PDB file of C-alpha atoms in Angstrom:
ATOM      1  CA  MET A   1       9.620   9.670  14.954  1.00  0.00           C
ATOM      2  CA  ARG A   2      10.005   6.494  12.925  1.00  0.00           C
ATOM      3  CA  LEU A   3      10.295   6.665   9.167  1.00  0.00           C
ATOM      4  CA  PHE A   4       9.371   4.055   6.560  1.00  0.00           C
ATOM      5  CA  THR A   5       8.570   3.796   2.854  1.00  0.00           C
ATOM      6  CA  ALA A   6       5.264   2.147   2.069  1.00  0.00           C
ATOM      7  CA  LEU A   7       2.914   1.127  -0.686  1.00  0.00           C
ATOM      8  CA  ARG A   8      -0.737   1.615   0.146  1.00  0.00           C
ATOM      9  CA  PRO A   9      -3.482  -0.587  -1.306  1.00  0.00           C
ATOM     10  CA  SER A  10      -6.247   0.967  -3.363  1.00  0.00           C
ATOM     11  CA  ASP A  11      -9.415   2.262  -1.718  1.00  0.00           C
ATOM     12  CA  GLU A  12     -11.327  -0.625  -3.295  1.00  0.00           C
ATOM     13  CA  ALA A  13      -8.891  -3.187  -1.850  1.00  0.00           C
ATOM     14  CA  VAL A  14      -9.157  -1.569   1.600  1.00  0.00           C
ATOM     15  CA  ARG A  15     -12.961  -1.506   1.426  1.00  0.00           C
ATOM     16  CA  HIS A  16     -13.130  -5.160   0.348  1.00  0.00           C
ATOM     17  CA  LEU A  17     -10.814  -6.333   3.139  1.00  0.00           C
ATOM     18  CA  SER A  18     -12.608  -4.165   5.715  1.00  0.00           C
ATOM     19  CA  GLU A  19     -15.901  -5.816   4.763  1.00  0.00           C
ATOM     20  CA  ALA A  20     -14.353  -9.284   5.059  1.00  0.00           C
ATOM     21  CA  ILE A  21     -13.079  -8.508   8.563  1.00  0.00           C
ATOM     22  CA  ALA A  22     -16.409  -6.978   9.618  1.00  0.00           C
ATOM     23  CA  ALA A  23     -18.159 -10.161   8.453  1.00  0.00           C
ATOM     24  CA  LEU A  24     -16.035 -12.447  10.655  1.00  0.00           C
ATOM     25  CA  ASP A  25     -18.001 -14.466  13.192  1.00  0.00           C
ATOM     26  CA  PRO A  26     -17.216 -12.932  16.627  1.00  0.00           C
ATOM     27  CA  ALA A  27     -17.248 -16.393  18.256  1.00  0.00           C
ATOM     28  CA  ARG A  28     -14.653 -17.584  15.747  1.00  0.00           C
ATOM     29  CA  VAL A  29     -12.462 -14.535  16.451  1.00  0.00           C
ATOM     30  CA  THR A  30     -12.741 -15.209  20.203  1.00  0.00           C
ATOM     31  CA  GLU A  31     -11.764 -18.839  19.687  1.00  0.00           C
ATOM     32  CA  ALA A  32      -8.844 -17.941  17.423  1.00  0.00           C
ATOM     33  CA  THR A  33      -7.479 -15.328  19.823  1.00  0.00           C
ATOM     34  CA  ALA A  34      -7.963 -17.283  23.073  1.00  0.00           C
ATOM     35  CA  GLY A  35      -4.209 -17.704  23.675  1.00  0.00           C
ATOM     36  CA  VAL A  36      -3.218 -14.070  23.245  1.00  0.00           C
ATOM     37  CA  ARG A  37      -3.608 -10.871  25.272  1.00  0.00           C
ATOM     38  CA  LYS A  38      -4.855  -7.528  23.966  1.00  0.00           C
ATOM     39  CA  PHE A  39      -5.726  -8.691  20.448  1.00  0.00           C
ATOM     40  CA  ARG A  40      -6.786  -5.735  18.299  1.00  0.00           C
ATOM     41  CA  PHE A  41      -7.381  -5.251  14.614  1.00  0.00           C
ATOM     42  CA  THR A  42      -5.318  -2.506  12.988  1.00  0.00           C
ATOM     43  CA  PRO A  43      -7.507   0.366  11.729  1.00  0.00           C
ATOM     44  CA  ALA A  44      -7.838   0.382   7.936  1.00  0.00           C
ATOM     45  CA  GLU A  45      -6.381   3.892   7.684  1.00  0.00           C
ATOM     46  CA  ARG A  46      -3.052   2.435   8.887  1.00  0.00           C
ATOM     47  CA  TRP A  47      -2.921  -0.400   6.334  1.00  0.00           C
ATOM     48  CA  HIS A  48       0.154  -0.388   4.128  1.00  0.00           C
ATOM     49  CA  LEU A  49       2.946  -2.612   2.814  1.00  0.00           C
ATOM     50  CA  THR A  50       6.242  -1.551   4.354  1.00  0.00           C
ATOM     51  CA  LEU A  51       8.908  -1.685   1.664  1.00  0.00           C
ATOM     52  CA  ARG A  52      11.671  -0.324   3.895  1.00  0.00           C
ATOM     53  CA  PHE A  53      11.904   0.722   7.511  1.00  0.00           C
ATOM     54  CA  HIS A  54      14.384   3.602   7.773  1.00  0.00           C
ATOM     55  CA  GLY A  55      14.625   3.825  11.559  1.00  0.00           C
ATOM     56  CA  ASP A  56      13.991   6.250  14.334  1.00  0.00           C
ATOM     57  CA  ASP A  57      16.535   8.895  13.407  1.00  0.00           C
ATOM     58  CA  ALA A  58      16.337   8.978   9.611  1.00  0.00           C
ATOM     59  CA  ASP A  59      16.241  12.394   7.956  1.00  0.00           C
ATOM     60  CA  PRO A  60      12.931  12.666   6.043  1.00  0.00           C
ATOM     61  CA  GLN A  61      14.389  14.940   3.353  1.00  0.00           C
ATOM     62  CA  ARG A  62      17.361  12.657   2.744  1.00  0.00           C
ATOM     63  CA  VAL A  63      15.050   9.597   2.466  1.00  0.00           C
ATOM     64  CA  ALA A  64      12.718  11.485   0.088  1.00  0.00           C
ATOM     65  CA  ASP A  65      15.595  12.663  -2.112  1.00  0.00           C
ATOM     66  CA  ARG A  66      17.048   9.152  -2.286  1.00  0.00           C
ATOM     67  CA  LEU A  67      13.653   7.689  -3.199  1.00  0.00           C
ATOM     68  CA  ASP A  68      13.178  10.300  -5.946  1.00  0.00           C
ATOM     69  CA  ARG A  69      16.586   9.444  -7.423  1.00  0.00           C
ATOM     70  CA  ARG A  70      15.945   5.706  -7.339  1.00  0.00           C
ATOM     71  CA  MET A  71      12.408   5.999  -8.745  1.00  0.00           C
ATOM     72  CA  ALA A  72      13.815   7.969 -11.679  1.00  0.00           C
ATOM     73  CA  HIS A  73      15.395   4.680 -12.838  1.00  0.00           C
ATOM     74  CA  ILE A  74      12.302   2.473 -12.560  1.00  0.00           C
ATOM     75  CA  THR A  75      11.625   0.808 -15.883  1.00  0.00           C
ATOM     76  CA  ALA A  76       8.831  -1.612 -14.964  1.00  0.00           C
ATOM     77  CA  ALA A  77       5.142  -0.765 -15.204  1.00  0.00           C
ATOM     78  CA  PRO A  78       3.318  -0.425 -11.867  1.00  0.00           C
ATOM     79  CA  PRO A  79       2.584  -3.922 -10.545  1.00  0.00           C
ATOM     80  CA  ALA A  80      -0.910  -5.389 -10.351  1.00  0.00           C
ATOM     81  CA  LEU A  81      -1.432  -6.840  -6.873  1.00  0.00           C
ATOM     82  CA  ARG A  82      -4.110  -8.276  -4.613  1.00  0.00           C
ATOM     83  CA  LEU A  83      -4.398  -9.082  -0.926  1.00  0.00           C
ATOM     84  CA  THR A  84      -4.911 -12.760  -0.230  1.00  0.00           C
ATOM     85  CA  GLY A  85      -4.677 -15.353   2.497  1.00  0.00           C
ATOM     86  CA  SER A  86      -3.301 -14.814   5.979  1.00  0.00           C
ATOM     87  CA  GLY A  87      -0.606 -15.871   8.371  1.00  0.00           C
ATOM     88  CA  THR A  88       1.044 -14.953  11.629  1.00  0.00           C
ATOM     89  CA  PHE A  89       4.384 -14.088  13.036  1.00  0.00           C
ATOM     90  CA  ARG A  90       5.167 -12.949  16.562  1.00  0.00           C
ATOM     91  CA  GLY A  91       2.366 -10.658  17.682  1.00  0.00           C
ATOM     92  CA  VAL A  92       0.992 -10.057  14.161  1.00  0.00           C
ATOM     93  CA  LEU A  93      -1.825 -11.386  11.977  1.00  0.00           C
ATOM     94  CA  TRP A  94      -1.216 -10.457   8.337  1.00  0.00           C
ATOM     95  CA  THR A  95      -2.656 -10.877   4.869  1.00  0.00           C
ATOM     96  CA  GLY A  96      -0.365 -11.630   1.977  1.00  0.00           C
ATOM     97  CA  VAL A  97       0.189  -9.754  -1.256  1.00  0.00           C
ATOM     98  CA  GLU A  98       0.016 -11.625  -4.552  1.00  0.00           C
ATOM     99  CA  PRO A  99       1.363 -10.187  -7.811  1.00  0.00           C
ATOM    100  CA  ALA A 100      -0.749 -10.950 -10.891  1.00  0.00           C
ATOM    101  CA  THR A 101       2.159 -12.189 -13.026  1.00  0.00           C
ATOM    102  CA  GLU A 102       5.883 -12.820 -12.815  1.00  0.00           C
ATOM    103  CA  THR A 103       6.386  -9.381 -14.392  1.00  0.00           C
ATOM    104  CA  ASP A 104       4.370  -7.840 -11.557  1.00  0.00           C
ATOM    105  CA  ARG A 105       6.414  -9.787  -8.985  1.00  0.00           C
ATOM    106  CA  LEU A 106       9.611  -8.398 -10.501  1.00  0.00           C
ATOM    107  CA  ALA A 107       8.128  -4.872 -10.577  1.00  0.00           C
ATOM    108  CA  LEU A 108       7.283  -5.129  -6.863  1.00  0.00           C
ATOM    109  CA  ARG A 109      10.851  -6.237  -6.147  1.00  0.00           C
ATOM    110  CA  GLU A 110      12.081  -3.204  -8.112  1.00  0.00           C
ATOM    111  CA  LEU A 111       9.944  -0.930  -5.889  1.00  0.00           C
ATOM    112  CA  VAL A 112      11.400  -2.547  -2.764  1.00  0.00           C
ATOM    113  CA  ARG A 113      14.877  -1.894  -4.145  1.00  0.00           C
ATOM    114  CA  ALA A 114      13.953   1.737  -4.942  1.00  0.00           C
ATOM    115  CA  ALA A 115      12.775   2.161  -1.345  1.00  0.00           C
ATOM    116  CA  GLY A 116      16.197   0.951  -0.213  1.00  0.00           C
ATOM    117  CA  GLY A 117      15.036  -2.503   0.899  1.00  0.00           C
ATOM    118  CA  ASP A 118      16.421  -5.920   0.076  1.00  0.00           C
ATOM    119  CA  PRO A 119      13.992  -7.726  -2.248  1.00  0.00           C
ATOM    120  CA  ARG A 120      15.584 -11.106  -1.458  1.00  0.00           C
ATOM    121  CA  GLY A 121      14.338 -11.025   2.137  1.00  0.00           C
ATOM    122  CA  PHE A 122      11.094  -9.203   1.418  1.00  0.00           C
ATOM    123  CA  ARG A 123       7.765 -10.886   2.145  1.00  0.00           C
ATOM    124  CA  ALA A 124       4.950  -8.630   1.020  1.00  0.00           C
ATOM    125  CA  HIS A 125       2.218  -8.475   3.647  1.00  0.00           C
ATOM    126  CA  LEU A 126      -0.206  -6.101   5.277  1.00  0.00           C
ATOM    127  CA  THR A 127      -0.613  -6.155   9.081  1.00  0.00           C
ATOM    128  CA  LEU A 128      -4.237  -6.810  10.045  1.00  0.00           C
ATOM    129  CA  ALA A 129      -3.984  -7.206  13.816  1.00  0.00           C
ATOM    130  CA  ARG A 130      -1.558  -7.193  16.709  1.00  0.00           C
ATOM    131  CA  TRP A 131      -1.500  -8.585  20.214  1.00  0.00           C
ATOM    132  CA  ALA A 132       0.604  -7.826  23.274  1.00  0.00           C
ATOM    133  CA  SER A 133       1.632 -11.300  24.387  1.00  0.00           C
ATOM    134  CA  GLY A 134       0.810 -14.950  24.200  1.00  0.00           C
ATOM    135  CA  ARG A 135       1.064 -17.472  21.409  1.00  0.00           C
ATOM    136  CA  ALA A 136      -1.342 -17.497  18.521  1.00  0.00           C
ATOM    137  CA  ASP A 137      -2.797 -20.885  17.702  1.00  0.00           C
ATOM    138  CA  ARG A 138      -1.294 -21.429  14.260  1.00  0.00           C
ATOM    139  CA  ARG A 139      -4.312 -23.496  13.231  1.00  0.00           C
ATOM    140  CA  TRP A 140      -6.973 -20.942  14.177  1.00  0.00           C
ATOM    141  CA  MET A 141      -5.523 -17.446  13.892  1.00  0.00           C
ATOM    142  CA  PRO A 142      -4.515 -17.553  10.209  1.00  0.00           C
ATOM    143  CA  GLY A 143      -7.726 -19.449   9.532  1.00  0.00           C
ATOM    144  CA  LEU A 144      -9.751 -16.324  10.266  1.00  0.00           C
ATOM    145  CA  LEU A 145      -9.222 -15.269   6.650  1.00  0.00           C
ATOM    146  CA  THR A 146      -8.642 -18.628   4.976  1.00  0.00           C
ATOM    147  CA  GLY A 147      -9.662 -18.306   1.376  1.00  0.00           C
ATOM    148  CA  TYR A 148      -9.735 -14.509   1.437  1.00  0.00           C
ATOM    149  CA  THR A 149      -8.853 -13.005  -1.922  1.00  0.00           C
ATOM    150  CA  GLY A 150      -9.290  -9.322  -2.608  1.00  0.00           C
ATOM    151  CA  PRO A 151      -9.670  -7.455  -5.886  1.00  0.00           C
ATOM    152  CA  TRP A 152      -6.710  -6.670  -8.131  1.00  0.00           C
ATOM    153  CA  TRP A 153      -5.282  -3.168  -7.858  1.00  0.00           C
ATOM    154  CA  THR A 154      -2.361  -1.354  -9.395  1.00  0.00           C
ATOM    155  CA  ALA A 155       0.301   0.280  -7.262  1.00  0.00           C
ATOM    156  CA  GLY A 156      -0.202   4.026  -7.547  1.00  0.00           C
ATOM    157  CA  GLU A 157       2.473   5.641  -5.398  1.00  0.00           C
ATOM    158  CA  LEU A 158       5.153   5.074  -2.835  1.00  0.00           C
ATOM    159  CA  ALA A 159       4.904   7.124   0.325  1.00  0.00           C
ATOM    160  CA  VAL A 160       7.589   8.070   2.778  1.00  0.00           C
ATOM    161  CA  MET A 161       5.711   8.032   6.064  1.00  0.00           C
ATOM    162  CA  ARG A 162       6.480   9.024   9.595  1.00  0.00           C
ATOM    163  CA  SER A 163       5.047   7.203  12.570  1.00  0.00           C
ATOM    164  CA  ASP A 164       4.498   9.091  15.798  1.00  0.00           C
ATOM    165  CA  GLN A 165       3.150   7.381  18.888  1.00  0.00           C
ATOM    166  CA  GLY A 166      -0.311   8.637  19.798  1.00  0.00           C
ATOM    167  CA  GLU A 167      -2.716   7.711  22.589  1.00  0.00           C
ATOM    168  CA  GLY A 168      -4.537   5.135  20.469  1.00  0.00           C
ATOM    169  CA  GLY A 169      -1.441   3.762  18.784  1.00  0.00           C
ATOM    170  CA  PRO A 170       0.773   5.056  16.016  1.00  0.00           C
ATOM    171  CA  VAL A 171      -0.279   8.015  13.902  1.00  0.00           C
ATOM    172  CA  TYR A 172       1.008   7.849  10.321  1.00  0.00           C
ATOM    173  CA  ARG A 173       1.671  10.953   8.242  1.00  0.00           C
ATOM    174  CA  VAL A 174       2.821  11.051   4.641  1.00  0.00           C
ATOM    175  CA  VAL A 175       5.904  13.259   4.304  1.00  0.00           C
ATOM    176  CA  HIS A 176       6.641  12.547   0.631  1.00  0.00           C
ATOM    177  CA  ARG A 177       4.894  10.844  -2.293  1.00  0.00           C
ATOM    178  CA  VAL A 178       6.312   9.422  -5.495  1.00  0.00           C
ATOM    179  CA  PRO A 179       4.027   8.146  -8.273  1.00  0.00           C
ATOM    180  CA  VAL A 180       4.657   4.617  -9.479  1.00  0.00           C
ATOM    181  CA  THR A 181       4.568   5.081 -13.241  1.00  0.00           C
ATOM    182  CA  ARG A 182       6.877   4.480 -16.108  1.00  0.00           C
ATOM    183  CA  ALA A 183       6.850   8.251 -16.467  1.00  0.00           C
ATOM    184  CA  ALA A 184       8.859   8.325 -13.218  1.00  0.00           C
ATOM    185  CA  SER A 185      11.777   6.990 -15.252  1.00  0.00           C
ATOM    186  CA  GLY A 186      11.937  10.238 -17.174  1.00  0.00           C
TER     187      GLY A 186
END
């Protein structure tokens, strides 16, 4: 079991991005992925922004309790965010996350901190696809979603999730939820 704390995009944001991916020209996807093996898009039900990876042996109750304590001190309003653009790093095609304002950027950093992550090294992104090996063509792969901009959404909750390896890839289960509201500050 692997444990992580995540922020999930709204249903509308997921639907919008799913439609953009479904509308991609298959020939363009083939061209962009020519240098990699076993390219596969991540199913939308797995989409999330990892705020903190807790590891393979983390105690779910301890992580949940710590998140509850930290969220009790959140003072910022839930951030307004949108998914936009794309990029790659080793074996991953991702879309970025853009805060609406500087206040929203700071609020997102506060959520990363509450999850136990380091906001200084945090680059908000959502994994769209993975591949087993090979080098992505940095001109073509990120270009699959050049100009993509999704709708604005407001962060609703943080979820402590466990990842178990299944036949078709990881299976994610929510083990704890914490609303992202000013009311969380008590």
